[in-house]
Coordinates of C-alpha atoms in Angstrom, one line a residue:
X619 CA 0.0 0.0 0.0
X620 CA 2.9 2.1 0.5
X621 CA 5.7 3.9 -1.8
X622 CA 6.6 1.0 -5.1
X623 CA 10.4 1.1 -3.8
X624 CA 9.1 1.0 -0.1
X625 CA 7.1 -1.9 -0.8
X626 CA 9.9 -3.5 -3.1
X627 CA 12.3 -3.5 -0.1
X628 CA 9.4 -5.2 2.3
X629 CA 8.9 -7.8 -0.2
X630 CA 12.5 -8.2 -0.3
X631 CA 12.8 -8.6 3.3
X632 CA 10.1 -11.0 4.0
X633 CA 11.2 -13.4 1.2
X634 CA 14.9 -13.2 2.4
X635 CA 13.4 -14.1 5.9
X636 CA 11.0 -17.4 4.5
X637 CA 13.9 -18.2 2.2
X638 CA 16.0 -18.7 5.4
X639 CA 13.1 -20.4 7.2
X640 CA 13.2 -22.9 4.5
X641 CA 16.6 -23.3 3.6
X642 CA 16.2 -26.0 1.2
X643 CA 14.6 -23.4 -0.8
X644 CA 17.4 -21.2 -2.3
X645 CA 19.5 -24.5 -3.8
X646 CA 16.4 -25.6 -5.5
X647 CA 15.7 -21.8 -6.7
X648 CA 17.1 -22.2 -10.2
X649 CA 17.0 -25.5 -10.5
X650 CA 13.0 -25.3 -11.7
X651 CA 10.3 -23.1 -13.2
X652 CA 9.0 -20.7 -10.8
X653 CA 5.3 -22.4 -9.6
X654 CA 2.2 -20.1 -9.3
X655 CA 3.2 -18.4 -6.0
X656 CA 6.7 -17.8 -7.2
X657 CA 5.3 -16.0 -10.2
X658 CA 2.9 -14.3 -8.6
X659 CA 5.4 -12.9 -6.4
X660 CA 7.5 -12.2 -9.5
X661 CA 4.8 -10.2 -11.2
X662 CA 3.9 -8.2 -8.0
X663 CA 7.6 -7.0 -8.1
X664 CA 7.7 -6.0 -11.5
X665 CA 4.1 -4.6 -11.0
X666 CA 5.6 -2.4 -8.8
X667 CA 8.8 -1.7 -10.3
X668 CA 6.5 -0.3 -13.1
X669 CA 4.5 2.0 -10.9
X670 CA 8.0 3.0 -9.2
X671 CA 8.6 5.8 -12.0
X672 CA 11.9 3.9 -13.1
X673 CA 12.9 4.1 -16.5
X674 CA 11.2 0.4 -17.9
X675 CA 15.2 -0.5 -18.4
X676 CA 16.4 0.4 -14.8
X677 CA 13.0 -1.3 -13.9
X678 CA 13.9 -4.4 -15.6
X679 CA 17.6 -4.4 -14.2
X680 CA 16.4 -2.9 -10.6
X681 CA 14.1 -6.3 -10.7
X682 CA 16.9 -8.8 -11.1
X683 CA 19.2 -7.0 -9.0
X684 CA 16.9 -7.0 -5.9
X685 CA 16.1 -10.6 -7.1
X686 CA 19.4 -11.9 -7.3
X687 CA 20.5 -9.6 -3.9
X688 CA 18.2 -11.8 -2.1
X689 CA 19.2 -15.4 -3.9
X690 CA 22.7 -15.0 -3.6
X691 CA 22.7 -13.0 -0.1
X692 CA 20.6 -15.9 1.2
X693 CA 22.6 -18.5 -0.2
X694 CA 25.9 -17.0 1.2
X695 CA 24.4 -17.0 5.0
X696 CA 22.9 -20.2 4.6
X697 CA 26.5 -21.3 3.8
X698 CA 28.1 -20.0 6.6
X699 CA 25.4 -21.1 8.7
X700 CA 26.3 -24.8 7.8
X701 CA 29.8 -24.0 9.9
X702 CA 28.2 -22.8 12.8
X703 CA 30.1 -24.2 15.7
X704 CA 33.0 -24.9 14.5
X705 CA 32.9 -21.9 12.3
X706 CA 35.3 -20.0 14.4
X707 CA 37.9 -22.3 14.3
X708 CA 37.8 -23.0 10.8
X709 CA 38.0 -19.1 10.0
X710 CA 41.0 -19.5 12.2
X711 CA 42.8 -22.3 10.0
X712 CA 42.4 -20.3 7.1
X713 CA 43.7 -17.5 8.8
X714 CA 46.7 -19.6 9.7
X715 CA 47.4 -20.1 5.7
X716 CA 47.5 -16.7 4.8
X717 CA 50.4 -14.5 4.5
X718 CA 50.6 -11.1 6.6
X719 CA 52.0 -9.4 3.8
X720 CA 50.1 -11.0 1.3
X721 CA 46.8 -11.0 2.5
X722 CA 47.2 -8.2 5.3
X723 CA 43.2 -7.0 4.5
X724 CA 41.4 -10.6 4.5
X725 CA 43.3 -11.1 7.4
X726 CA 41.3 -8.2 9.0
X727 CA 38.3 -8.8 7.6
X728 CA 38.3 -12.1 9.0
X729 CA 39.2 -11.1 12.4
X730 CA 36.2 -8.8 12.5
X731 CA 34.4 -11.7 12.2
X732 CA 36.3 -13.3 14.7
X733 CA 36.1 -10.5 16.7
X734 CA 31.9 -10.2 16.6
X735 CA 31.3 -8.0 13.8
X736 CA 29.0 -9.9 11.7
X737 CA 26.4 -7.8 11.1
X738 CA 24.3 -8.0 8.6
X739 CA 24.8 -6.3 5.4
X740 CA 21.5 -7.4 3.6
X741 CA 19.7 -4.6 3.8
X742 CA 22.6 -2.0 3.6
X743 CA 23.2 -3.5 -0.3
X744 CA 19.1 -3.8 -0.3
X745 CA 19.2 -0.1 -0.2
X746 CA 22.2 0.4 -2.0
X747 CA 20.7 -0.8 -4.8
X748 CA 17.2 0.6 -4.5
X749 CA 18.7 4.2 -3.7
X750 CA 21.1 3.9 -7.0
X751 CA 18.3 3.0 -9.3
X752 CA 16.4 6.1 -8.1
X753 CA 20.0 8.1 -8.6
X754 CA 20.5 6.8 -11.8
X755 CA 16.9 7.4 -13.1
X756 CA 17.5 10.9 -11.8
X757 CA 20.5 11.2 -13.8
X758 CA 19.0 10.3 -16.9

């Protein structure tokens, strides 16, 4: 009922969230012809990338980026979920293969890990892309 984009980025939310609820879901994502929820939810979001005032191009690409954020963002935590428990102590091996002077930034970024920082950065690259879809429609 809201904004297109506003609504876009709910939508995005909530799927991310079932997706992780079921997380047999994302492997099989690609793997088979969307069914008639799938591509209802499919035509919603275009539906409402139309009525966003996007350019139909940036509408088209805005719909498979926020589609493909939530697929591969989804499939990435689901990953590291699987090393829960003894995910710390694998990050740690692979620390122990890297070179200081090599690799001094993964290094880091793995320590932040380590170290508790592992927030989410879902919806930070959700709005990332909605926000640069609106600044690129501006632009044109």
């Amino acid at each position: 009922d809201g904004p297109p984009l506003e609504t876009i980025r709910s939508i995005a939310m909530a799927t991310q969230s079932v997706l992780l609820q079921h997380p047999w879901a994302p492997q099989i994502w690609n793997q088979h012809m969307p069914g008639p929820a799938r591509t209802q939810r499919m035509d919603d979001l275009l539906r409402l990338f139309d009525q966003s005032g996007l350019s139909p191009d940036l509408a088209h690409h805005g719909f498979h980026a926020v589609t493909n954020h939530v697929l591969g963002y989804t499939l990435q935590e689901l990953g590291m979920a699987i090393a829960e428990g003894g995910g710390d102590e694998r990050a740690r091996d692979f620390m122990a293969g890297l070179s200081e002077t090599e690799t001094p930034h993964m290094i880091a970024h793995v320590q932040q890990h380590l170290d508790g920082d592992t927030s989410s950065s879902f919806e930070l690259v959700l709005d990332l892309i909605l926000d640069g879809l609106v600044r690129l429609d501006d632009q044109a």
